[in-house]
């Protein structure tokens, strides 16, 4: 086995690879950008080397620098994780030339599968069914339009070099084709340096079912069954599971065989995934699954396969890269139970899933209830530079129902303050009837998005608990039994107090009366809540409301207070702690960056007359485009940014002229 490996990645996957390497007695070298100097993967590795500044082009994508660090540190092999350099054949060749092993497939295998059009052509030749469409060389817009007309709408335009759900446009009507083509080409060129596209028939009720394959240098290839990744939002996976619900045994065998055939066609060595799309408009059928693409690396969702097979895929990767044969044969592999993975992201589901940033002032991940793969700790910051993933929460159970119940429980026990997260959205998905029944397809989230992202208002009891906390009435005093410890009982037995809190942009005043012995009356909105605090310990607060006993978790961080209740997080700010800054000028006159990103296209110019809703600027964040439009009819006053500029969350982008002020 290797003595020392370098992990050319960051975040959860770097940490996850380090764990397995350590278990196998392999020393680890981490690399980091300036933004990650204090990151968890750096702390976990045996040694760590600086790459450069935060932007990925100057750090995690710097192939020469990584090879130089291998030489300096004596690392014999590089694990690329996923993303970054993991599917870069030039990097693999450069490593080879330097005598360093790549823990992944050969450069030629990566090349063969790197472009979706060429991969489809290759698979077609190998006898693997592919999605119907055009994947040839001709990129003339008129020609492509004709192909789309022929295929029949809806069609999907895909950047051939695309990945991660980027560079794709669905087109429903002929007249929308040209604009969509331009969008896909622009995203393809910007994100992957290649504007070329392919066109596919858009399946209207598909499931994404992928097969994990593994090859070794002796020419053996096995598959480790399927994962169903149909729960997607904008073509990005949200919750994955293994096995696939309702999968007939013959179809599993047919897909497994097709995937092995695909891997063998390119002499594949290492971990890979063959992604298929299954047309389920008439249920799952072994005649209606099609090759979409191959990912020549470890997938984000590999843990669900690890759970159902009982294998450590990173261990397999290290062994195979070291020239050893596959640890198991196909006959020795079997499915045990059911597994789910949910991707916890810093993003605002309520506000169109805008990526979020922030310092995680409070973080409690459900490590006692699930496998948690994470690369951040409490106090770490989610920056705009990289993927805003906080953790992957992975569960296993003897059957699907049990596993899903465990996933929901784990999500409900997740506590994050300092950034919004999609935890409540993920929990809502776990409660979705269709999902619970295994009736999934890639349109499920889109169809029910409103219900899945809608949050009911903050429960009055949460407001009351935040108020009590802000007044110091839920803090246990030292040295007595928990009942007597409450300062509320001790100090404020007859008092009447006001808590002033900011919550979701609104100022709240909650009047609190102490009724003695840890009992309080809180005047919330139009009602009075009588609460008895029965126990407070380590942030868990137990209370009784008219005989109904419940509990909540509280993180009191000074100016900010978070209350976690019923699987949801509620953030409050103590109003007296605020600087008293005013709220800014009247809404509607200014365009403010809703998230960090790059100003991709700027059409607005000073003095230009605009109408409400007119697109003025395209902001690109996480390689997705967000169009910002004029907030009202008017004339552009000032433009504060230019094309190509990187802006942070809250940056003033442009302002409309103040007509009333001008007139005065
Ligand atoms: P990426 O490289 O971005 O992962 P894929 O080709 O794997 O691109 O497609 C991503 C997702 O887009 C799929 O998981 C699926 O949900 C959807 N998709 C892809 N092709 C089609 C298609 N022809 N019809 C319907 N949905 C599709
Ligand atoms: P098991 O616990 O039965 O070994 P798992 O599927 O939980 O199997 O883990 C598979 C691999 O993932 C193991 O190598 C383990 O080291 C690693 N792993 C387990 N838990 C975590 C975790 N919390 N974070 C990252 N990696 C983990
Ligand atoms: Mg894909």
XYZ file of C-alpha atoms and ligand atoms in Angstrom:
719
model
C 0.000 0.000 0.000
C 1.068 3.604 -0.493
C 2.907 5.102 2.473
C 1.719 8.640 1.831
C -0.934 10.200 -0.394
C -1.901 13.760 -1.219
C -5.581 14.695 -1.299
C -6.090 17.333 -3.990
C -9.393 18.542 -2.627
C -11.095 20.237 0.317
C -14.199 19.999 2.456
C -16.074 16.853 3.293
C -14.547 14.658 0.603
C -10.984 15.495 1.660
C -11.903 14.639 5.255
C -13.619 11.454 4.169
C -10.580 10.269 2.168
C -8.260 11.107 5.069
C -10.356 8.918 7.392
C -9.966 5.841 5.233
C -6.291 6.515 4.533
C -5.650 6.779 8.254
C -7.475 3.519 8.944
C -5.247 1.826 6.367
C -2.092 3.311 7.887
C -1.488 5.648 4.948
C -0.099 9.091 5.804
C -1.989 12.055 4.363
C -1.007 15.381 2.847
C -3.664 18.087 2.620
C -3.508 21.133 0.390
C -5.326 24.392 1.011
C -6.094 27.836 -0.326
C -5.815 30.949 1.817
C -9.566 30.792 2.435
C -9.123 27.291 3.886
C -6.026 27.820 6.039
C -8.028 26.968 9.151
C -10.251 24.325 7.563
C -11.010 20.916 8.977
C -9.273 18.925 6.253
C -6.075 20.835 6.977
C -6.336 20.026 10.679
C -7.100 16.342 10.040
C -4.232 15.545 7.678
C -0.768 14.563 8.857
C 0.645 17.581 7.035
C -0.729 20.411 4.921
C 0.682 22.643 2.209
C -0.495 26.018 0.961
C -1.585 26.233 -2.674
C -2.337 29.925 -3.134
C -5.132 32.511 -2.917
C -8.802 31.601 -2.584
C -9.929 31.464 -6.251
C -9.873 27.851 -7.463
C -7.840 28.762 -10.537
C -5.080 29.918 -8.203
C -5.378 27.058 -5.722
C -7.240 23.756 -6.107
C -6.894 23.743 -9.897
C -3.150 24.435 -9.876
C -1.914 21.115 -11.199
C 1.796 22.029 -11.329
C 1.761 23.312 -7.770
C 0.120 20.095 -6.558
C 2.713 17.961 -8.335
C 5.470 20.073 -6.823
C 3.978 19.502 -3.349
C 3.921 15.741 -4.030
C 7.646 15.891 -4.716
C 8.395 18.056 -1.692
C 6.276 15.983 0.685
C 7.102 12.581 -0.734
C 3.470 11.723 -1.537
C 3.365 8.698 -3.832
C -0.189 9.112 -5.060
C -2.920 11.736 -5.441
C -6.584 11.266 -4.544
C -8.554 13.912 -6.457
C -11.922 13.592 -4.664
C -14.701 14.879 -6.901
C -14.812 18.144 -8.852
C -11.613 20.191 -9.275
C -8.956 18.072 -11.036
C -10.738 14.739 -10.675
C -11.707 14.457 -14.337
C -8.792 16.277 -15.907
C -6.800 13.955 -18.195
C -3.916 16.432 -18.564
C -3.430 16.355 -14.803
C -3.344 12.552 -14.871
C -0.713 12.606 -17.605
C 1.386 15.171 -15.768
C 1.300 12.976 -12.648
C 2.299 9.955 -14.706
C 5.224 11.857 -16.168
C 6.300 12.775 -12.641
C 6.080 9.140 -11.493
C 3.162 9.791 -9.140
C 0.121 7.503 -9.066
C -3.356 8.880 -9.714
C -6.064 7.316 -7.562
C -8.510 7.146 -10.422
C -8.804 5.966 -14.006
C -6.386 6.450 -16.887
C -6.198 9.686 -18.851
C -7.556 7.899 -21.911
C -10.628 6.606 -20.030
C -11.339 10.097 -18.701
C -10.972 11.511 -22.216
C -13.277 8.908 -23.704
C -16.035 9.872 -21.264
C -15.167 13.534 -20.743
C -17.398 14.894 -23.454
C -20.991 13.792 -23.384
C -21.357 13.699 -27.182
C -18.287 11.540 -27.813
C -19.190 9.306 -24.863
C -22.666 8.730 -26.257
C -21.269 7.874 -29.679
C -18.841 5.426 -28.085
C -21.557 3.787 -25.994
C -23.846 3.487 -28.982
C -21.067 1.551 -30.712
C -20.567 -0.675 -27.670
C -24.253 -1.593 -27.764
C -25.324 0.408 -24.702
C -28.693 2.174 -25.167
C -28.308 6.000 -25.262
C -30.814 8.867 -24.968
C -32.186 9.648 -28.434
C -30.938 12.924 -29.863
C -28.200 14.631 -31.846
C -24.633 14.279 -30.600
C -22.651 14.995 -33.744
C -20.098 17.665 -34.649
C -22.168 20.213 -36.560
C -22.767 23.208 -34.276
C -24.473 25.519 -36.750
C -27.452 27.107 -34.972
C -29.812 26.575 -37.896
C -28.740 22.958 -38.217
C -29.214 22.350 -34.489
C -32.637 23.937 -34.656
C -33.586 21.484 -37.418
C -32.359 18.552 -35.315
C -34.431 19.789 -32.372
C -37.509 20.091 -34.609
C -36.898 16.543 -35.780
C -36.434 15.120 -32.281
C -39.626 16.871 -31.232
C -40.172 19.174 -28.267
C -39.479 19.238 -25.423
C -35.759 18.847 -26.027
C -32.811 19.306 -23.707
C -29.753 21.232 -24.858
C -26.657 20.147 -22.961
C -23.186 21.602 -22.940
C -21.150 18.606 -24.035
C -18.462 19.402 -21.477
C -21.050 20.129 -18.776
C -21.390 18.693 -15.315
C -23.130 19.274 -12.018
C -26.396 20.120 -13.740
C -24.867 23.197 -15.388
C -25.011 24.215 -19.016
C -28.434 22.664 -19.625
C -31.567 24.208 -21.073
C -34.941 22.588 -21.540
C -36.825 23.888 -24.559
C -40.575 23.371 -24.825
C -41.333 25.390 -27.944
C -39.585 25.858 -31.257
C -39.506 29.646 -30.876
C -37.555 29.426 -27.631
C -34.803 27.276 -29.104
C -32.353 29.968 -30.204
C -32.295 31.857 -26.912
C -31.874 28.616 -24.962
C -29.089 27.527 -27.274
C -27.230 30.753 -26.605
C -27.683 30.345 -22.857
C -26.359 26.785 -22.878
C -23.427 27.786 -25.072
C -22.574 30.739 -22.847
C -22.727 28.624 -19.689
C -20.726 25.875 -21.372
C -18.025 28.295 -22.479
C -17.872 30.085 -19.135
C -17.908 27.049 -16.873
C -16.165 24.424 -18.949
C -14.347 26.368 -21.662
C -16.392 24.659 -24.376
C -19.518 26.148 -25.980
C -20.417 22.998 -27.938
C -23.704 21.282 -27.212
C -25.706 18.164 -27.878
C -29.450 17.865 -28.101
C -31.568 15.193 -26.478
C -35.166 14.229 -26.396
C -36.387 15.545 -23.054
C -38.028 12.702 -21.176
C -41.007 14.074 -19.301
C -41.230 11.445 -16.602
C -37.739 10.132 -16.000
C -35.851 8.626 -13.122
C -32.134 9.077 -12.678
C -30.715 5.666 -11.870
C -26.958 5.210 -11.856
C -24.730 2.197 -11.457
C -21.539 2.186 -9.410
C -18.814 0.351 -11.278
C -15.294 -0.600 -10.296
C -12.438 -1.901 -12.417
C -8.911 -3.030 -11.567
C -5.637 -3.098 -13.495
C -6.095 -6.842 -14.138
C -9.104 -6.096 -16.314
C -11.828 -7.139 -13.866
C -14.952 -5.006 -13.708
C -17.824 -5.353 -11.239
C -20.833 -3.216 -10.435
C -22.025 -2.352 -6.951
C -25.693 -1.991 -7.852
C -27.697 1.138 -8.374
C -28.429 4.453 -6.720
C -31.595 6.366 -7.408
C -30.903 10.097 -7.640
C -34.258 11.221 -8.995
C -34.878 13.797 -6.304
C -33.339 16.736 -8.092
C -33.751 20.460 -8.295
C -32.604 22.129 -11.481
C -30.867 18.900 -12.499
C -28.895 18.769 -9.263
C -29.224 15.893 -6.840
C -30.841 16.611 -3.499
C -31.497 13.237 -1.830
C -30.080 9.956 -3.119
C -30.883 6.408 -2.157
C -29.830 2.839 -2.750
C -31.226 0.555 -3.931
C -33.751 2.134 -6.329
C -37.356 1.786 -5.129
C -39.409 -0.719 -7.086
C -36.456 -1.945 -9.133
C -37.316 -5.280 -10.786
C -34.523 -7.846 -10.435
C -34.240 -8.327 -14.241
C -33.872 -4.599 -14.786
C -31.180 -4.388 -12.090
C -29.325 -7.192 -13.833
C -29.737 -5.556 -17.266
C -28.524 -2.168 -16.020
C -25.621 -3.733 -14.142
C -24.582 -5.651 -17.253
C -24.869 -2.538 -19.463
C -22.758 -0.547 -16.996
C -20.065 -3.230 -16.852
C -20.079 -3.356 -20.667
C -19.650 0.424 -20.799
C -16.709 0.328 -18.369
C -15.079 -2.553 -20.223
C -15.395 -0.705 -23.531
C -12.881 1.847 -22.249
C -10.699 -0.518 -20.174
C -11.838 1.175 -17.006
C -9.826 0.999 -13.790
C -10.991 2.520 -10.492
C -14.330 3.861 -9.246
C -16.820 5.151 -11.785
C -20.499 5.760 -12.226
C -22.607 5.102 -15.278
C -25.585 7.436 -15.190
C -28.747 6.219 -16.858
C -32.058 7.877 -17.327
C -35.110 5.634 -17.207
C -38.360 6.597 -18.874
C -40.952 5.722 -16.242
C -44.023 7.151 -17.957
C -45.201 3.515 -17.996
C -43.265 2.284 -14.963
C -39.760 0.860 -14.733
C -38.895 -1.346 -17.654
C -35.650 -2.937 -18.739
C -36.330 -1.718 -22.294
C -36.514 1.927 -21.329
C -33.259 2.996 -19.723
C -30.625 5.011 -21.542
C -26.989 5.943 -20.996
C -26.611 9.653 -20.153
C -22.983 9.995 -19.152
C -20.198 8.437 -17.149
C -18.551 10.126 -14.183
C -14.997 8.866 -14.022
C -14.470 9.434 -10.301
C -15.963 8.880 -6.876
C -19.456 10.401 -6.641
C -20.740 12.637 -3.868
C -23.413 10.041 -3.121
C -21.060 7.049 -2.909
C -21.839 6.568 0.822
C -25.265 5.060 0.131
C -23.554 2.337 -1.892
C -21.048 1.851 0.930
C -23.916 1.309 3.320
C -25.847 -1.234 1.257
C -22.750 -3.200 0.241
C -20.774 -2.822 3.485
C -17.734 -1.717 1.512
C -15.448 1.320 1.762
C -15.107 2.584 -1.788
C -12.139 4.788 -0.967
C -10.341 1.710 0.337
C -11.148 -0.028 -2.961
C -9.811 2.988 -4.838
C -6.524 2.952 -2.937
C -6.058 -0.793 -3.419
C -6.825 -0.729 -7.118
C -4.573 2.296 -7.687
C -1.853 0.359 -5.906
C -2.179 -2.430 -8.479
C -4.146 -4.852 -6.295
C -7.134 -6.770 -7.672
C -10.726 -5.827 -6.768
C -11.433 -6.906 -3.173
C -14.608 -8.801 -4.176
C -16.054 -10.543 -7.195
C -19.548 -9.854 -8.518
C -20.915 -12.975 -6.798
C -19.615 -11.811 -3.438
C -21.506 -8.530 -3.624
C -25.048 -8.244 -2.297
C -27.494 -5.554 -1.190
C -28.169 -5.213 2.531
C -31.007 -2.967 3.639
C -31.623 0.552 2.413
C -29.659 3.811 2.546
C -30.379 7.502 1.981
C -28.160 10.543 1.701
C -29.320 14.148 2.053
C -27.145 17.073 1.037
C -27.220 19.833 3.616
C -26.366 23.138 1.958
C -26.049 26.745 3.025
C -28.822 27.980 0.787
C -32.093 29.786 1.161
C -34.818 27.433 -0.018
C -37.512 30.002 0.717
C -35.798 32.571 -1.493
C -35.330 30.494 -4.623
C -32.439 28.445 -3.207
C -29.971 31.295 -3.319
C -26.586 30.094 -2.182
C -25.743 31.541 1.220
C -22.585 32.287 3.117
C -21.846 32.919 6.749
C -19.979 31.863 9.824
C -21.522 28.821 11.465
C -21.862 30.276 14.951
C -23.651 27.157 16.134
C -23.419 23.736 14.512
C -24.720 20.439 15.776
C -24.776 17.632 13.243
C -26.622 14.401 14.072
C -23.506 12.261 14.415
C -25.186 9.982 16.934
C -28.035 9.184 14.533
C -26.396 9.075 11.111
C -23.145 8.929 9.243
C -22.225 12.554 8.780
C -19.636 13.438 6.166
C -18.727 17.052 6.717
C -15.791 19.355 6.219
C -16.815 22.154 8.538
C -16.967 22.642 12.291
C -18.707 25.174 14.479
C -17.050 28.541 13.923
C -16.044 27.786 10.327
C -17.233 30.033 7.531
C -19.074 29.083 4.365
C -17.385 31.348 1.841
C -18.523 32.325 -1.639
C -15.450 30.673 -3.095
C -16.530 27.058 -3.008
C -19.476 24.691 -2.886
C -21.744 25.775 0.001
C -22.168 22.214 1.254
C -22.252 21.869 5.021
C -22.611 18.113 5.330
C -23.953 14.929 3.863
C -26.284 13.119 6.208
C -26.385 9.432 5.432
C -28.543 6.790 7.066
C -29.073 3.074 6.750
C -31.894 0.779 7.814
C -33.141 -2.734 7.264
C -35.839 -1.435 4.909
C -36.747 1.766 3.076
C -39.366 2.925 5.534
C -37.053 2.631 8.519
C -34.178 4.296 6.703
C -36.381 7.204 5.632
C -37.684 7.662 9.173
C -34.072 7.758 10.374
C -33.187 10.378 7.773
C -36.047 12.593 8.882
C -35.100 12.215 12.543
C -31.473 13.060 11.761
C -32.485 16.150 9.787
C -34.749 17.295 12.570
C -31.868 17.000 15.014
C -29.597 19.120 12.811
C -28.835 22.577 14.188
C -27.152 25.310 12.184
C -26.977 28.984 13.059
C -25.133 31.703 11.216
C -26.380 30.736 7.792
C -29.692 29.634 6.408
C -29.759 26.017 5.280
C -31.988 23.712 3.278
C -32.557 21.448 6.329
C -36.271 22.248 6.617
C -36.706 21.680 2.880
C -34.965 18.308 3.138
C -37.160 17.382 6.096
C -40.269 18.413 4.151
C -39.118 16.146 1.323
C -38.805 13.233 3.750
C -42.453 13.809 4.685
C -43.585 13.932 1.046
C -46.148 11.205 0.389
C -44.984 10.347 -3.100
C -41.378 10.101 -1.985
C -42.363 7.990 1.018
C -44.212 5.650 -1.358
C -41.126 5.385 -3.586
C -43.017 7.080 -6.397
C -40.130 9.285 -7.516
C -39.152 11.001 -10.746
C -36.936 13.975 -11.523
C -39.950 16.297 -11.673
C -41.153 15.558 -8.130
C -39.465 18.496 -6.435
C -40.358 20.957 -9.175
C -44.034 20.028 -9.087
C -44.327 20.421 -5.339
C -41.657 23.029 -4.775
C -44.014 25.584 -3.305
C -45.323 23.232 -0.649
C -41.853 21.863 0.032
C -40.321 25.275 0.600
C -43.239 26.997 2.307
C -42.579 27.619 5.953
C -45.492 28.285 8.215
C -44.997 31.286 10.452
C -42.878 31.131 13.549
C -44.851 29.307 16.279
C -45.768 31.566 19.216
C -43.963 29.254 21.615
C -40.724 29.828 19.704
C -41.192 33.590 20.011
C -41.820 33.169 23.720
C -38.717 31.028 24.193
C -36.588 33.519 22.272
C -37.947 36.311 24.455
C -37.254 34.404 27.673
C -33.753 33.636 26.444
C -33.033 37.212 25.515
C -34.061 38.272 29.013
C -31.723 35.699 30.530
C -34.622 33.751 31.977
C -33.653 30.388 30.536
C -30.080 30.396 31.719
C -29.416 28.036 34.603
C -27.514 29.619 37.502
C -24.603 27.688 38.951
C -24.694 25.079 41.639
C -28.342 24.260 42.288
C -30.747 21.727 41.011
C -32.074 22.556 37.564
C -35.464 23.549 38.875
C -34.229 26.111 41.290
C -31.357 27.196 39.085
C -33.425 29.228 36.709
C -32.622 32.836 37.213
C -36.210 33.620 36.397
C -37.362 31.917 39.528
C -34.626 33.492 41.588
C -34.492 37.058 40.514
C -37.615 38.058 38.712
C -40.447 36.550 40.647
C -42.716 39.527 40.303
C -41.196 41.338 37.409
C -42.690 42.423 34.149
C -40.197 42.741 31.341
C -40.025 43.457 27.634
C -37.905 41.581 25.174
C -37.172 43.379 21.929
C -36.099 41.085 19.134
C -35.603 41.265 15.416
C -36.872 38.249 13.545
C -37.223 37.802 9.788
C -36.883 41.527 9.236
C -39.548 42.487 11.762
C -39.166 43.989 15.194
C -41.014 42.110 17.927
C -41.821 43.199 21.432
C -42.740 40.435 23.800
C -43.994 41.267 27.253
C -43.065 38.679 29.842
C -44.594 38.326 33.322
C -43.056 36.028 35.833
C -45.599 33.896 37.628
C -43.037 32.415 40.008
C -41.309 29.039 40.126
C -40.092 29.164 36.505
C -43.543 29.943 35.222
C -44.036 32.800 32.815
C -46.757 34.471 30.849
C -45.559 35.746 27.490
C -47.681 38.167 25.490
C -47.058 37.081 21.926
C -48.982 38.708 19.113
C -52.566 38.766 20.408
C -52.371 35.882 22.814
C -50.877 35.098 26.166
C -48.828 31.935 26.496
C -48.294 30.392 29.881
C -45.073 28.444 29.930
C -43.396 26.566 32.681
C -39.740 25.860 32.133
C -39.172 22.464 33.655
C -35.563 21.744 32.803
C -32.633 23.451 31.137
C -29.430 21.661 30.300
C -26.767 21.990 27.589
C -28.960 24.105 25.391
C -31.973 21.811 25.652
C -34.931 23.462 27.258
C -37.945 21.452 28.396
C -41.210 23.156 29.049
C -44.838 22.588 29.864
C -47.719 24.520 28.339
C -51.013 23.642 29.968
C -50.058 20.002 30.367
C -48.400 19.659 26.961
C -44.726 18.961 27.466
C -42.283 19.763 24.713
C -38.670 20.707 24.240
C -36.566 22.992 22.123
C -32.879 23.659 21.676
C -31.472 27.105 22.148
C -28.169 28.582 21.016
C -27.562 31.908 22.733
C -24.684 33.611 20.998
C -24.987 37.073 22.481
C -26.424 39.318 19.823
C -27.980 36.340 18.029
C -30.279 33.700 19.437
C -31.319 30.585 17.562
C -34.242 28.434 18.587
C -34.490 24.935 17.111
C -37.936 23.488 17.379
C -39.885 20.861 15.427
C -36.985 20.374 13.023
C -36.819 24.031 12.074
C -34.332 26.768 12.905
C -35.464 30.256 13.914
C -32.980 33.080 14.179
C -33.403 36.179 16.328
C -31.286 39.214 17.019
C -31.439 41.121 20.272
C -32.603 44.532 19.123
C -30.724 46.369 21.856
C -27.519 44.884 20.499
C -28.011 46.396 17.059
C -26.027 49.425 15.985
C -29.164 51.426 15.284
C -28.332 51.826 11.613
C -31.336 52.723 9.566
C -32.846 50.178 7.238
C -31.631 51.837 4.068
C -33.604 53.844 1.560
C -37.002 52.969 0.299
C -37.084 49.595 -1.350
C -37.407 49.448 -5.073
C -34.803 51.999 -6.105
C -31.745 49.871 -5.886
C -30.495 46.575 -7.199
C -28.560 44.723 -4.549
C -26.683 41.472 -5.070
C -28.814 38.830 -3.350
C -25.773 36.533 -3.121
C -22.075 36.588 -3.854
C -21.306 36.103 -7.519
C -19.822 37.305 -10.761
C -21.378 40.045 -12.877
C -21.724 38.071 -16.061
C -23.745 40.337 -18.281
C -24.558 43.986 -17.668
C -26.945 45.664 -20.049
C -27.870 48.692 -17.930
C -26.224 52.017 -18.603
C -26.528 55.334 -16.829
C -29.455 57.394 -18.055
C -31.201 54.427 -19.680
C -34.986 54.313 -19.349
C -36.165 50.933 -18.079
C -39.445 49.252 -17.358
C -40.223 47.156 -14.341
C -39.108 43.543 -14.828
C -36.642 44.343 -17.602
C -33.462 42.253 -17.275
C -30.536 44.500 -16.355
C -27.825 42.233 -15.131
C -26.938 38.551 -14.983
C -25.183 37.425 -11.856
C -23.469 34.072 -11.941
C -23.164 32.212 -8.674
C -22.024 28.617 -8.362
C -21.955 28.647 -12.179
C -25.693 29.224 -12.368
C -27.078 32.368 -13.875
C -29.481 34.611 -11.986
C -31.125 37.436 -13.890
C -31.759 40.639 -11.957
C -34.469 42.902 -13.282
C -35.533 46.514 -12.893
C -37.472 46.919 -9.612
C -39.736 49.594 -11.166
C -40.166 51.786 -14.239
C -37.606 54.571 -14.268
C -34.244 55.797 -15.381
C -30.935 54.241 -14.366
C -29.108 56.639 -12.068
C -25.801 55.026 -11.312
C -24.189 51.708 -12.168
C -21.665 50.707 -9.528
C -20.250 47.522 -11.027
C -18.899 46.381 -14.338
C -18.979 43.136 -16.269
C -16.576 40.533 -14.972
C -16.578 41.902 -11.454
C -16.882 39.591 -8.446
C -19.339 40.974 -5.892
C -20.281 39.980 -2.382
C -23.724 39.416 -0.930
C -25.414 42.793 -0.398
C -23.308 44.765 -2.881
C -25.135 47.757 -4.349
C -25.135 47.044 -8.075
C -27.069 49.939 -9.493
C -29.596 52.566 -8.500
C -32.530 54.131 -10.298
C -32.663 57.914 -10.433
C -34.743 59.530 -7.663
C -37.428 61.177 -9.787
C -39.252 62.915 -6.956
C -36.014 64.325 -5.557
C -34.950 65.503 -9.018
C -38.221 67.286 -9.522
C -38.022 69.045 -6.159
P -24.517 16.556 -15.560
O -23.196 16.284 -16.211
O -24.736 17.980 -15.317
O -24.721 15.653 -14.391
P -26.434 14.853 -16.943
O -26.391 14.559 -18.392
O -25.996 13.764 -16.037
O -25.591 16.157 -16.684
O -27.916 15.303 -16.558
C -28.205 15.821 -15.271
C -29.681 15.621 -14.959
O -30.512 16.253 -15.922
C -30.128 14.188 -14.953
O -29.896 13.580 -13.722
C -31.604 14.290 -15.281
O -32.360 14.593 -14.144
C -31.671 15.472 -16.192
N -31.651 15.021 -17.585
C -30.571 14.767 -18.324
N -30.906 14.365 -19.562
C -32.238 14.370 -19.615
C -33.198 14.073 -20.633
N -32.827 13.714 -21.851
N -34.510 14.185 -20.322
C -34.911 14.579 -19.114
N -34.056 14.887 -18.117
C -32.732 14.781 -18.361
P -18.927 1.262 8.611
O -19.199 2.273 9.660
O -19.790 0.040 8.688
O -17.479 0.943 8.439
P -19.778 3.287 6.778
O -20.536 3.155 5.515
O -20.378 4.035 7.889
O -19.357 1.839 7.210
O -18.407 3.936 6.443
C -17.710 3.608 5.300
C -16.472 4.400 5.297
O -16.761 5.760 5.501
C -15.525 3.978 6.391
O -14.238 3.872 5.842
C -15.530 5.069 7.350
O -14.224 5.359 7.807
C -16.028 6.233 6.571
N -16.881 7.002 7.446
C -17.705 6.531 8.379
N -18.267 7.500 9.065
C -17.808 8.637 8.539
C -18.011 9.987 8.843
N -18.792 10.405 9.821
N -17.391 10.910 8.089
C -16.600 10.527 7.083
N -16.359 9.256 6.771
C -16.926 8.319 7.494
Mg -24.738 13.670 -14.430
